[in-house]
mmCIF file with all atom_site columns, C-alpha atoms in Angstrom:
data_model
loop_
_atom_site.group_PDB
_atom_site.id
_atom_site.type_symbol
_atom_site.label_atom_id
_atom_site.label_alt_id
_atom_site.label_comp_id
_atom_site.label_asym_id
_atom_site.label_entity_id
_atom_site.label_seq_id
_atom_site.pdbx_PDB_ins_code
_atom_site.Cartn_x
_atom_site.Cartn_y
_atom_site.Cartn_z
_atom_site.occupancy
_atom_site.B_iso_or_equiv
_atom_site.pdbx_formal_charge
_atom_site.auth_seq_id
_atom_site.auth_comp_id
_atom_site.auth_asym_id
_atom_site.auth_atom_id
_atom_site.pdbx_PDB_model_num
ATOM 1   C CA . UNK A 1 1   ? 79.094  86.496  105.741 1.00 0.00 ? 1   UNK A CA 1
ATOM 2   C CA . UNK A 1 2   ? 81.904  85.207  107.854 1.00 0.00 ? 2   UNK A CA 1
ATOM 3   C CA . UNK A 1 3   ? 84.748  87.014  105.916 1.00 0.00 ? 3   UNK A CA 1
ATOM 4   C CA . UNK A 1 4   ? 87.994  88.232  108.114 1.00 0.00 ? 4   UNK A CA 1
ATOM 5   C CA . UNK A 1 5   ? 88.683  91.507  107.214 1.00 0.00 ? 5   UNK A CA 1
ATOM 6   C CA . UNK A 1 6   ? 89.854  92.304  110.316 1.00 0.00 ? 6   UNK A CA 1
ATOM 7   C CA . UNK A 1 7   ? 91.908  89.166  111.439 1.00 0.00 ? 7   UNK A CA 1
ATOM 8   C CA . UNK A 1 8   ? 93.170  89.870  107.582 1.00 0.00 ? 8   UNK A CA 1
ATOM 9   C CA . UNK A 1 9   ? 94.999  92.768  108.174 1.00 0.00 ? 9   UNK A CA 1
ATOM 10  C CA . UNK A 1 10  ? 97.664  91.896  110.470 1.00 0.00 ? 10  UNK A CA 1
ATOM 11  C CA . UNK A 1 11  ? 98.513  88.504  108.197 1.00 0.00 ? 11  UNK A CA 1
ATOM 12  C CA . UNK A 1 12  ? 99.027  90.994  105.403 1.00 0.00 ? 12  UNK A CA 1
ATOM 13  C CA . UNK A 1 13  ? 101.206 93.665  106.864 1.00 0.00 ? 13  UNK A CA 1
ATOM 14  C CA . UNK A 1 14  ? 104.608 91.473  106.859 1.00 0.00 ? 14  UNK A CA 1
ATOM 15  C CA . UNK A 1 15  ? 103.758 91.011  103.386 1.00 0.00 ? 15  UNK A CA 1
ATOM 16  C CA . UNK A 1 16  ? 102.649 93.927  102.026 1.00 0.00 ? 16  UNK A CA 1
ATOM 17  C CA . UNK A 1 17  ? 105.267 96.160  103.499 1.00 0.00 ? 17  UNK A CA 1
ATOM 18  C CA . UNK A 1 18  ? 108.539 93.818  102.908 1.00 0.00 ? 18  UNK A CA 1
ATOM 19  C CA . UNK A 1 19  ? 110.191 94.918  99.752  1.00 0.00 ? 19  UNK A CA 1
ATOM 20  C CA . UNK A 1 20  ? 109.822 92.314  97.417  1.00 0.00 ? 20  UNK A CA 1
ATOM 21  C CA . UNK A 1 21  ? 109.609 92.682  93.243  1.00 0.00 ? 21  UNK A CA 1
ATOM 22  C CA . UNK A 1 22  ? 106.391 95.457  93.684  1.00 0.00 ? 22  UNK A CA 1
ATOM 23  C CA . UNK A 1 23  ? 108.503 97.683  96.198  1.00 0.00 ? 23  UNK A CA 1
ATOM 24  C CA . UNK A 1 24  ? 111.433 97.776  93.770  1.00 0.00 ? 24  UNK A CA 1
ATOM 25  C CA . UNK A 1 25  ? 109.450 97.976  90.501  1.00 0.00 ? 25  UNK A CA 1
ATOM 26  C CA . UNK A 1 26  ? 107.373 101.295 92.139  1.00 0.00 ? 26  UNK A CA 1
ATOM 27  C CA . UNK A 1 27  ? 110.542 102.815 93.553  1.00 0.00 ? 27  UNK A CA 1
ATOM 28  C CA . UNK A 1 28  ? 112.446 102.395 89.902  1.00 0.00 ? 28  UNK A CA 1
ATOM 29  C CA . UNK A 1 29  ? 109.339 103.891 88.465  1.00 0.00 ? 29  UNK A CA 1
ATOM 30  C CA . UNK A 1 30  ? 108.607 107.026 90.793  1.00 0.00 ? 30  UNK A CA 1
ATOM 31  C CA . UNK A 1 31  ? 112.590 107.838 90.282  1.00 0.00 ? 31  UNK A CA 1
ATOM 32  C CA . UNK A 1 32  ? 111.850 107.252 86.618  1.00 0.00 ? 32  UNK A CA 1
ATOM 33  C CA . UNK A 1 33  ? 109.165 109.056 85.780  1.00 0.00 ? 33  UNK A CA 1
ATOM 34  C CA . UNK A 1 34  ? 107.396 110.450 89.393  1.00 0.00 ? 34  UNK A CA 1
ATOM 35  C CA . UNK A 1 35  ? 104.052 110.106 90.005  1.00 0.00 ? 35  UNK A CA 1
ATOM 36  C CA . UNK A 1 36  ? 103.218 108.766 86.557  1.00 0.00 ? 36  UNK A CA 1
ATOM 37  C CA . UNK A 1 37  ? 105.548 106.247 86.465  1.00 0.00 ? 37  UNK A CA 1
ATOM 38  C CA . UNK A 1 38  ? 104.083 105.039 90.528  1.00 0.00 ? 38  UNK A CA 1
ATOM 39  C CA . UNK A 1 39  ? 100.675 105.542 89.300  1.00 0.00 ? 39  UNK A CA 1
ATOM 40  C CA . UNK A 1 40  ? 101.358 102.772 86.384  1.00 0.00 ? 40  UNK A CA 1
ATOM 41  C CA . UNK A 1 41  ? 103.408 100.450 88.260  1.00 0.00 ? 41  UNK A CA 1
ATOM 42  C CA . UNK A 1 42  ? 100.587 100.276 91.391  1.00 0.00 ? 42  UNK A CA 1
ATOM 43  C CA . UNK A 1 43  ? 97.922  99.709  89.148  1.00 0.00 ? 43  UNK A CA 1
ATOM 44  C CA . UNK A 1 44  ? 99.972  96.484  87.225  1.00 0.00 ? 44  UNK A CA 1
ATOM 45  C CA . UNK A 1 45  ? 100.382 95.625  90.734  1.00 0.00 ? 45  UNK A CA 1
ATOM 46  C CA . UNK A 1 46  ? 96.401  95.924  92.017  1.00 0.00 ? 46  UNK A CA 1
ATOM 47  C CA . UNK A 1 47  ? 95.951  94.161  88.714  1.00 0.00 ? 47  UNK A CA 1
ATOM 48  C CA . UNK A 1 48  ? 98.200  91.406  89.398  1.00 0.00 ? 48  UNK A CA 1
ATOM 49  C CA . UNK A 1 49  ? 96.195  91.039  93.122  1.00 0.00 ? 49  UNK A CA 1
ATOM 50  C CA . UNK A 1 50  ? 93.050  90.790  91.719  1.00 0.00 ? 50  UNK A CA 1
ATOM 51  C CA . UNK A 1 51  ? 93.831  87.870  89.702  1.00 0.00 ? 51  UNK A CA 1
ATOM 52  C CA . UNK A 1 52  ? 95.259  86.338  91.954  1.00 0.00 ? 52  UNK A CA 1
ATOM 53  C CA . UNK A 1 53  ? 91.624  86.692  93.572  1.00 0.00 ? 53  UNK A CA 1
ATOM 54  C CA . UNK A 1 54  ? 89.764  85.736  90.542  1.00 0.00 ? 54  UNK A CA 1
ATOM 55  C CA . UNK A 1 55  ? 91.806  82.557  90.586  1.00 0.00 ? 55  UNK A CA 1
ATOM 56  C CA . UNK A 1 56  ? 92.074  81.668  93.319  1.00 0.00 ? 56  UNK A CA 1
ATOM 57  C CA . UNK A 1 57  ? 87.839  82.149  94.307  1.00 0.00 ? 57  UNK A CA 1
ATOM 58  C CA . UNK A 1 58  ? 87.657  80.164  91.078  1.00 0.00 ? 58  UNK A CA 1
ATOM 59  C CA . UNK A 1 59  ? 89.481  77.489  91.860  1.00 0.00 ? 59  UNK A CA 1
ATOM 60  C CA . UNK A 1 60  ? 92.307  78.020  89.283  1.00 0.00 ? 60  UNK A CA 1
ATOM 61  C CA . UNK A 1 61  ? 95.130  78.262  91.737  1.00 0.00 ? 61  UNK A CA 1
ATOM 62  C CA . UNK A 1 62  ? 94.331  74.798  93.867  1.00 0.00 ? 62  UNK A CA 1
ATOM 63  C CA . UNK A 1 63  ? 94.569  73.615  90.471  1.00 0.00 ? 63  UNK A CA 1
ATOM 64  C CA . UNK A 1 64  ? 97.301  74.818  89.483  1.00 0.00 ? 64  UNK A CA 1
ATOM 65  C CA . UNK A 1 65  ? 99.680  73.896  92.600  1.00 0.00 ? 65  UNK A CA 1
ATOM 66  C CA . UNK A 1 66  ? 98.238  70.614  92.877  1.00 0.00 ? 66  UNK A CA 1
ATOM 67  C CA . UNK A 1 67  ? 99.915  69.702  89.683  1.00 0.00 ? 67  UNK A CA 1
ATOM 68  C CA . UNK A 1 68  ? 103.540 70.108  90.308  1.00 0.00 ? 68  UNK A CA 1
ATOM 69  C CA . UNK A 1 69  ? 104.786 69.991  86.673  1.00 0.00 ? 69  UNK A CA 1
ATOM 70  C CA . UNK A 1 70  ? 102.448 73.019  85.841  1.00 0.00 ? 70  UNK A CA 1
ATOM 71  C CA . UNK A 1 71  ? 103.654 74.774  88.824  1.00 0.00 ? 71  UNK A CA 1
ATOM 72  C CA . UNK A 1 72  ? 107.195 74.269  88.596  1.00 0.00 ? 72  UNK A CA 1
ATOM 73  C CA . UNK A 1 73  ? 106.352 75.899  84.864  1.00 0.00 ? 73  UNK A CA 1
ATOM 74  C CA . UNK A 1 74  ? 105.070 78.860  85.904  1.00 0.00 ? 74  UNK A CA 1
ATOM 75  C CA . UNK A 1 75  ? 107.868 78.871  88.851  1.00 0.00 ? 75  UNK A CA 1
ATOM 76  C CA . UNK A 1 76  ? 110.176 79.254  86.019  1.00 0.00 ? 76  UNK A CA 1
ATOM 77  C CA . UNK A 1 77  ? 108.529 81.379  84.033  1.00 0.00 ? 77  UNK A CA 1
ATOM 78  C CA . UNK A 1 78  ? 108.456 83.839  87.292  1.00 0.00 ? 78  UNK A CA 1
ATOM 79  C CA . UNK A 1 79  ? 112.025 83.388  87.477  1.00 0.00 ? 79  UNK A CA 1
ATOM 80  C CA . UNK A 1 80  ? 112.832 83.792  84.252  1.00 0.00 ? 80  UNK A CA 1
ATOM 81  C CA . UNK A 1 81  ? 110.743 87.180  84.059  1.00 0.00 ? 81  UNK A CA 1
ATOM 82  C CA . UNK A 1 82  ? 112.137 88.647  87.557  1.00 0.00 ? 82  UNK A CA 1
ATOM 83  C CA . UNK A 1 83  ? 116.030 88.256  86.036  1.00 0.00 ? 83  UNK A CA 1
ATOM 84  C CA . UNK A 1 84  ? 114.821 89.794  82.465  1.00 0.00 ? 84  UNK A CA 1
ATOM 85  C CA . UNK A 1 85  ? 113.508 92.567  84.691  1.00 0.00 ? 85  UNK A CA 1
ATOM 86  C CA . UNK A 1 86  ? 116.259 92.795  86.769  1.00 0.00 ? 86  UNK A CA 1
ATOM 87  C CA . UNK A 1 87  ? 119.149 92.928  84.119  1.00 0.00 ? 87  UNK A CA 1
ATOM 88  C CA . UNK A 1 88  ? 117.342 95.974  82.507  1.00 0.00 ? 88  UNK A CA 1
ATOM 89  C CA . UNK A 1 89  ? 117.154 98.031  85.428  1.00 0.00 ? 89  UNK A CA 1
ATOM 90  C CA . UNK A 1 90  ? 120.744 97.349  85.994  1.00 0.00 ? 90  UNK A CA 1
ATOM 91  C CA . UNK A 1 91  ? 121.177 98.077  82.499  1.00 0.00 ? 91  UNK A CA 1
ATOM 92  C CA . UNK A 1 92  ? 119.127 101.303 83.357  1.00 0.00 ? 92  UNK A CA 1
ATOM 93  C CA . UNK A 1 93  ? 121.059 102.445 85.814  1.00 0.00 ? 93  UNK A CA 1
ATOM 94  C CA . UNK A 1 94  ? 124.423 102.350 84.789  1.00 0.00 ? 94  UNK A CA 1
ATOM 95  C CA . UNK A 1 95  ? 123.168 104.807 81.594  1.00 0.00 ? 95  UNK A CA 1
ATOM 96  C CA . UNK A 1 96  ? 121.097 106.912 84.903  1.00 0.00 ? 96  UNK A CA 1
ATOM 97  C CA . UNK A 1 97  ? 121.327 110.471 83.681  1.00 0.00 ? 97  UNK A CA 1
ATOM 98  C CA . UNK A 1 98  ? 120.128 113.358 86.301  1.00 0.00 ? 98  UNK A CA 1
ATOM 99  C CA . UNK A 1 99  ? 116.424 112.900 87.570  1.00 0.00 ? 99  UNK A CA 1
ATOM 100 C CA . UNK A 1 100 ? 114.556 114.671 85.086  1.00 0.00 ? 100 UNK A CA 1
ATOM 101 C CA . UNK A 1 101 ? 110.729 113.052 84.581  1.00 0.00 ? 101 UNK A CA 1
ATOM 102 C CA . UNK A 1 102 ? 110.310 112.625 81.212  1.00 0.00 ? 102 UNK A CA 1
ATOM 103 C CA . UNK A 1 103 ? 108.478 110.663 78.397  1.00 0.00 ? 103 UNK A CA 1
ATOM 104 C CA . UNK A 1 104 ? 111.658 109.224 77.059  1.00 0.00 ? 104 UNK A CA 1
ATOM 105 C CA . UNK A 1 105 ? 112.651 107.322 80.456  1.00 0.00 ? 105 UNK A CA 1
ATOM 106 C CA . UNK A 1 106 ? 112.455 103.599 80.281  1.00 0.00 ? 106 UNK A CA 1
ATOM 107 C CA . UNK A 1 107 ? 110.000 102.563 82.651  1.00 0.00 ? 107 UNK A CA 1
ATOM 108 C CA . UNK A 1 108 ? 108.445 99.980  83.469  1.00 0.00 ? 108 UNK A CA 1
ATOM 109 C CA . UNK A 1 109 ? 104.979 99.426  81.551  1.00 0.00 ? 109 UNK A CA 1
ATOM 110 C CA . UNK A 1 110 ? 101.423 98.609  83.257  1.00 0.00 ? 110 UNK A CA 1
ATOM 111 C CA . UNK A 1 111 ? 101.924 94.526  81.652  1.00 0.00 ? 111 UNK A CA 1
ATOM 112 C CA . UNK A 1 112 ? 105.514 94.593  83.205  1.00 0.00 ? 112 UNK A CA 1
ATOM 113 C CA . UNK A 1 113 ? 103.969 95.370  86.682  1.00 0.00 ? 113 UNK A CA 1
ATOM 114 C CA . UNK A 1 114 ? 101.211 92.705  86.336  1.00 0.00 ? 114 UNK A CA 1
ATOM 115 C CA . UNK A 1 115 ? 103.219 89.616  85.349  1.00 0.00 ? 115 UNK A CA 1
ATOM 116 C CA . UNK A 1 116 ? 105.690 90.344  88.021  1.00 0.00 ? 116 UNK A CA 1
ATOM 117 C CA . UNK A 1 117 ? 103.166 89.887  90.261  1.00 0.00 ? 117 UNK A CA 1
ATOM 118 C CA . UNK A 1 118 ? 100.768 87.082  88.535  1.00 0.00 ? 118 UNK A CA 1
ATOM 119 C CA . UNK A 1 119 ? 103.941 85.154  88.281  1.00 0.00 ? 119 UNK A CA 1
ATOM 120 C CA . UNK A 1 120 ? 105.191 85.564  91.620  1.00 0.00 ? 120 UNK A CA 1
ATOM 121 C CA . UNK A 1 121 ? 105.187 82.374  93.265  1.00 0.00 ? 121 UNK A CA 1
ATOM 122 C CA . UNK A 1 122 ? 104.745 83.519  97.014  1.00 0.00 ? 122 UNK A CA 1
ATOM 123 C CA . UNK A 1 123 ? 102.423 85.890  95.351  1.00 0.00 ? 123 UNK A CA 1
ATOM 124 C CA . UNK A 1 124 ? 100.521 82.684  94.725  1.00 0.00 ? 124 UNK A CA 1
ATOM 125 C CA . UNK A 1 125 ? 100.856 80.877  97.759  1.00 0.00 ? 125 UNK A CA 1
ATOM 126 C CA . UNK A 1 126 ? 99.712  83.796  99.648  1.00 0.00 ? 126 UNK A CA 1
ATOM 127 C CA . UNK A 1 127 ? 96.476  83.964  98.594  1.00 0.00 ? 127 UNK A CA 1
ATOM 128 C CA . UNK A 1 128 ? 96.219  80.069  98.525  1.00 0.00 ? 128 UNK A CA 1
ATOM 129 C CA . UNK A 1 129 ? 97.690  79.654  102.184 1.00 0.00 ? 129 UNK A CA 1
ATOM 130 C CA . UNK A 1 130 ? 96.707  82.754  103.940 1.00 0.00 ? 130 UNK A CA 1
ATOM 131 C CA . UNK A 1 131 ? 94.004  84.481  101.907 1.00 0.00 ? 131 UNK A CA 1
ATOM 132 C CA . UNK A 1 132 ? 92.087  81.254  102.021 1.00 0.00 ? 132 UNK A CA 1
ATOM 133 C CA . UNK A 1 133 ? 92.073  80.958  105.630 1.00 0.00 ? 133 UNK A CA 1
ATOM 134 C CA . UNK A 1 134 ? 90.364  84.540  106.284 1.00 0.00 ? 134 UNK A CA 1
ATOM 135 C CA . UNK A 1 135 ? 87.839  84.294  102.799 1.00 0.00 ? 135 UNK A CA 1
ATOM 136 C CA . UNK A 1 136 ? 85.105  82.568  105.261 1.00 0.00 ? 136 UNK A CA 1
ATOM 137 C CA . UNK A 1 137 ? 84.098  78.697  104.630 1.00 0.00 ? 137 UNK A CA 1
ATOM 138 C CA . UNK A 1 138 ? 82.306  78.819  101.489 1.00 0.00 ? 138 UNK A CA 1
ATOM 139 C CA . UNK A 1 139 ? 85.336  80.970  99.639  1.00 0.00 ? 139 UNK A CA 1
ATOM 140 C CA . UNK A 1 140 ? 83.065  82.897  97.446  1.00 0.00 ? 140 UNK A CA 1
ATOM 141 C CA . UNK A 1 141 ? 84.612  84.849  95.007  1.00 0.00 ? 141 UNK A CA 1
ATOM 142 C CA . UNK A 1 142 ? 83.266  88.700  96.453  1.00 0.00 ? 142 UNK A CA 1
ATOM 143 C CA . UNK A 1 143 ? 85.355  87.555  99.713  1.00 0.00 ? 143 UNK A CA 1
ATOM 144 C CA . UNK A 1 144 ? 88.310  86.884  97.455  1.00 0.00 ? 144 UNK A CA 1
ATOM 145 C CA . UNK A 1 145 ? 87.922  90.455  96.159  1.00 0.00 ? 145 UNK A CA 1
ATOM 146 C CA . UNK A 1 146 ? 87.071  92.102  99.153  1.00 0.00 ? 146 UNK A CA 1
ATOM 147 C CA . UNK A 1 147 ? 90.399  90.947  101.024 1.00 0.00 ? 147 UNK A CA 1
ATOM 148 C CA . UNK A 1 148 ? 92.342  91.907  97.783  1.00 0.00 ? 148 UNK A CA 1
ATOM 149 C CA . UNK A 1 149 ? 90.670  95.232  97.797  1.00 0.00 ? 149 UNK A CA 1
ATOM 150 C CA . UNK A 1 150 ? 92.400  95.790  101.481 1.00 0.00 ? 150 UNK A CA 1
ATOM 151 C CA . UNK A 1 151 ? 95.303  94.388  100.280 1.00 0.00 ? 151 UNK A CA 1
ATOM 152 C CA . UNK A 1 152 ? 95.401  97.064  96.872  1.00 0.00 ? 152 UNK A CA 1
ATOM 153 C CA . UNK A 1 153 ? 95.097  99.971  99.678  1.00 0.00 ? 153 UNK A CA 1
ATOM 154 C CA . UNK A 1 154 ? 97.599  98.320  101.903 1.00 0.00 ? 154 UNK A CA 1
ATOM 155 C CA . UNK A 1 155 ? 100.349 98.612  99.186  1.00 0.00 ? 155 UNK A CA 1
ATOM 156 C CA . UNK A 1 156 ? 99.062  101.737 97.638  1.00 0.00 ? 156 UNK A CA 1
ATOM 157 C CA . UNK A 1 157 ? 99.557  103.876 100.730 1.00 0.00 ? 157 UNK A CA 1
ATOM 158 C CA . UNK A 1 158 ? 102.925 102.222 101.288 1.00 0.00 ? 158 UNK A CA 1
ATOM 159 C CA . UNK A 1 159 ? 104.479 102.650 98.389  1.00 0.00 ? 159 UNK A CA 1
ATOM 160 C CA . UNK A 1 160 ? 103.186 106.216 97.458  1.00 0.00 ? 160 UNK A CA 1
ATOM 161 C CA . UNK A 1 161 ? 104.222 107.280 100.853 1.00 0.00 ? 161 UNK A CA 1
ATOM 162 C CA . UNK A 1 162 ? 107.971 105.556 100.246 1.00 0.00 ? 162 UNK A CA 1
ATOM 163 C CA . UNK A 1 163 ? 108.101 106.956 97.138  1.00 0.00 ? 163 UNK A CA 1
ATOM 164 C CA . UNK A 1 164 ? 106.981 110.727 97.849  1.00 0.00 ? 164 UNK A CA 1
ATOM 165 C CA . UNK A 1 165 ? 109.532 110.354 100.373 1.00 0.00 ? 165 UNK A CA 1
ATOM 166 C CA . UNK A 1 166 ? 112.085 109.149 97.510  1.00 0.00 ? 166 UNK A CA 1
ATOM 167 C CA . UNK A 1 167 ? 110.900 111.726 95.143  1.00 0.00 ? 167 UNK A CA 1
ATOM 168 C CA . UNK A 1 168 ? 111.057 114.628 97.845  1.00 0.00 ? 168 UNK A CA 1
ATOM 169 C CA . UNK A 1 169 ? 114.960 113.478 98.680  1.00 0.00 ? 169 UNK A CA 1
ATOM 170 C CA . UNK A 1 170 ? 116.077 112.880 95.213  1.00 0.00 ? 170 UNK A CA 1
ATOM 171 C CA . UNK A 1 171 ? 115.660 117.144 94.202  1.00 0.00 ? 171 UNK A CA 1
ATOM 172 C CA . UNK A 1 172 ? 118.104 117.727 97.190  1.00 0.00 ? 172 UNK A CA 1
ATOM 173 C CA . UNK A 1 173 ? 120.742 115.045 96.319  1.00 0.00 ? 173 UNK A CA 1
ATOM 174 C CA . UNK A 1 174 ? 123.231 113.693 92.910  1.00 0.00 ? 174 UNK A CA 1
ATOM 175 C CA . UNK A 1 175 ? 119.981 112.477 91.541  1.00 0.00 ? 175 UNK A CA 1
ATOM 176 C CA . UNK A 1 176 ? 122.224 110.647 89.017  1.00 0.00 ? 176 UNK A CA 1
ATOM 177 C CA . UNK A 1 177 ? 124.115 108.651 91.707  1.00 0.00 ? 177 UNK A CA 1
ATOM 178 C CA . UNK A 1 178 ? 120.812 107.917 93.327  1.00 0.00 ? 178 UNK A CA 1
ATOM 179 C CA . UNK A 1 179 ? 119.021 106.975 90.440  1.00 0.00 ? 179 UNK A CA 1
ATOM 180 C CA . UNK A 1 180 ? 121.980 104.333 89.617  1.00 0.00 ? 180 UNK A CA 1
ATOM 181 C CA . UNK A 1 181 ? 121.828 102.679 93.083  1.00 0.00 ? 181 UNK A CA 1
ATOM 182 C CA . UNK A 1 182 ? 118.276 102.905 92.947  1.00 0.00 ? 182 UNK A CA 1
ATOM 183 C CA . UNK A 1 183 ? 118.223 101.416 89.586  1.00 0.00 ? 183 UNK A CA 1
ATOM 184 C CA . UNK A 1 184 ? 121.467 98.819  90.105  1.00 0.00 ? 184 UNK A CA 1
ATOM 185 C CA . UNK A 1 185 ? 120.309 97.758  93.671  1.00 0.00 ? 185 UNK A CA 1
ATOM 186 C CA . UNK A 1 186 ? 116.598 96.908  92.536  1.00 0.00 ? 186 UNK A CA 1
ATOM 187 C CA . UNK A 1 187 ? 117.475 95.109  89.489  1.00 0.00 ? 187 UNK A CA 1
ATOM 188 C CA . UNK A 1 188 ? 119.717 92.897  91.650  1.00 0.00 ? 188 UNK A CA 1
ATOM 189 C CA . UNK A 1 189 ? 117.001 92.647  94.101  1.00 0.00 ? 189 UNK A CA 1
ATOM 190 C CA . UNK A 1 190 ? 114.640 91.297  91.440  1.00 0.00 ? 190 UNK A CA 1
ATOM 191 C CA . UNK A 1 191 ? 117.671 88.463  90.801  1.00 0.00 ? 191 UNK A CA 1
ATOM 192 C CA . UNK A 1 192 ? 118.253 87.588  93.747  1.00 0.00 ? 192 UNK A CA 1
ATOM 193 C CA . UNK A 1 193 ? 114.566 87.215  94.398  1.00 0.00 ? 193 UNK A CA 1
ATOM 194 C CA . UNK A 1 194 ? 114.054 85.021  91.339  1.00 0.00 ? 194 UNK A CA 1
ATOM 195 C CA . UNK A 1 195 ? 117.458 82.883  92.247  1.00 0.00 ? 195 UNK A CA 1
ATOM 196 C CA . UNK A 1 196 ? 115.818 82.611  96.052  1.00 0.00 ? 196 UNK A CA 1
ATOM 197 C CA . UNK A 1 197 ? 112.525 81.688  94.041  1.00 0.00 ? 197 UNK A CA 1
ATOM 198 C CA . UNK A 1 198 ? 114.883 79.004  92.492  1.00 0.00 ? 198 UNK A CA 1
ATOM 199 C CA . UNK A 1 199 ? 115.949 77.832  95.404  1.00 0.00 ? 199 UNK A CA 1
ATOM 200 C CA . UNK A 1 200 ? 113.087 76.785  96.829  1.00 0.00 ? 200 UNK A CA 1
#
């Protein structure tokens, strides 16, 4: 078995604790609807990681980029998804009532968390570019899984510790002015990412 866990680990930490479209889709959610709402959005997330796993151990992913028409698809299909997502939590937080975690909150669903990430385009190149290098030669599938599963608890511990920390600060502050920068600033965060992801 001549999986990297270890070498792993520091290749991941730029990326897993940059925000990016997870970071601002957890943060929305914990302000929305507290630990619920962080509890749904990290698991769209792990989702979204392990698939990107699955396809890539498959072979799915070389596939995929090595056929520029089909990537450039899903490129815009990414980037067409992050500015949908984007313009309703902008839409979200100019309506931002006080924090109050409720049932009625728009938040952002378990399928919502997953595609973000599935059709991510670094997410993709990641695991094709760096992923691949720690997997071991023969890239079997459990190695695939194995790094994701590091990856899953990389995130996870970041973002519930961000957003306890969010949480624990928005009870002492105008939880209505935070919640509409929180909500405003991330959903032009997810533009700006999908115009970047445009870009290049």
């Amino acid at each position: 078995m001549d999986i990297n866990i270890v070498g792993f680990i520091p290749a991941l930490l730029p990326v897993a604790l940059s925000p990016g479209a997870s970071f601002t889709l957890a943060m929305n959610s914990a302000l929305a609807q507290g630990r619920k709402g962080l509890l749904v959005t990290l698991t769209g997330t792990a989702l979204g990681i392990y698939t990107h796993a699955l396809l890539i151990g498959l072979g799915v992913t070389s596939l995929l980029v090595s056929s520029p028409a089909l990537f450039g698809l899903l490129k815009i299909a990414g980037i067409f998804y992050l500015l949908w997502l984007g313009a309703q939590l902008i839409r979200s937080g100019l309506g931002a009532q006080e924090l109050a975690f409720s049932k009625n909150e728009k938040v952002i669903t378990l399928k919502d968390a997953w595609l973000a990430n599935v059709l991510n385009p670094k997410a993709i190149l990641f695991y094709l570019t760096v992923v691949s290098q720690f997997a071991g030669r023969q890239g079997e599938v459990s190695h695939y899984l194995a790094l994701a599963s590091v990856h899953v608890a990389v995130m996870a511990v970041w973002l519930i510790a961000l957003s306890l920390l969010l949480i624990t600060s928005a009870r002492k502050i105008n939880t209505r002015a935070l919640k509409r920068a929180i909500n405003m600033g991330g959903g032009a965060l997810l533009i700006l990412f999908a115009l970047l992801n445009l870009l290049h």
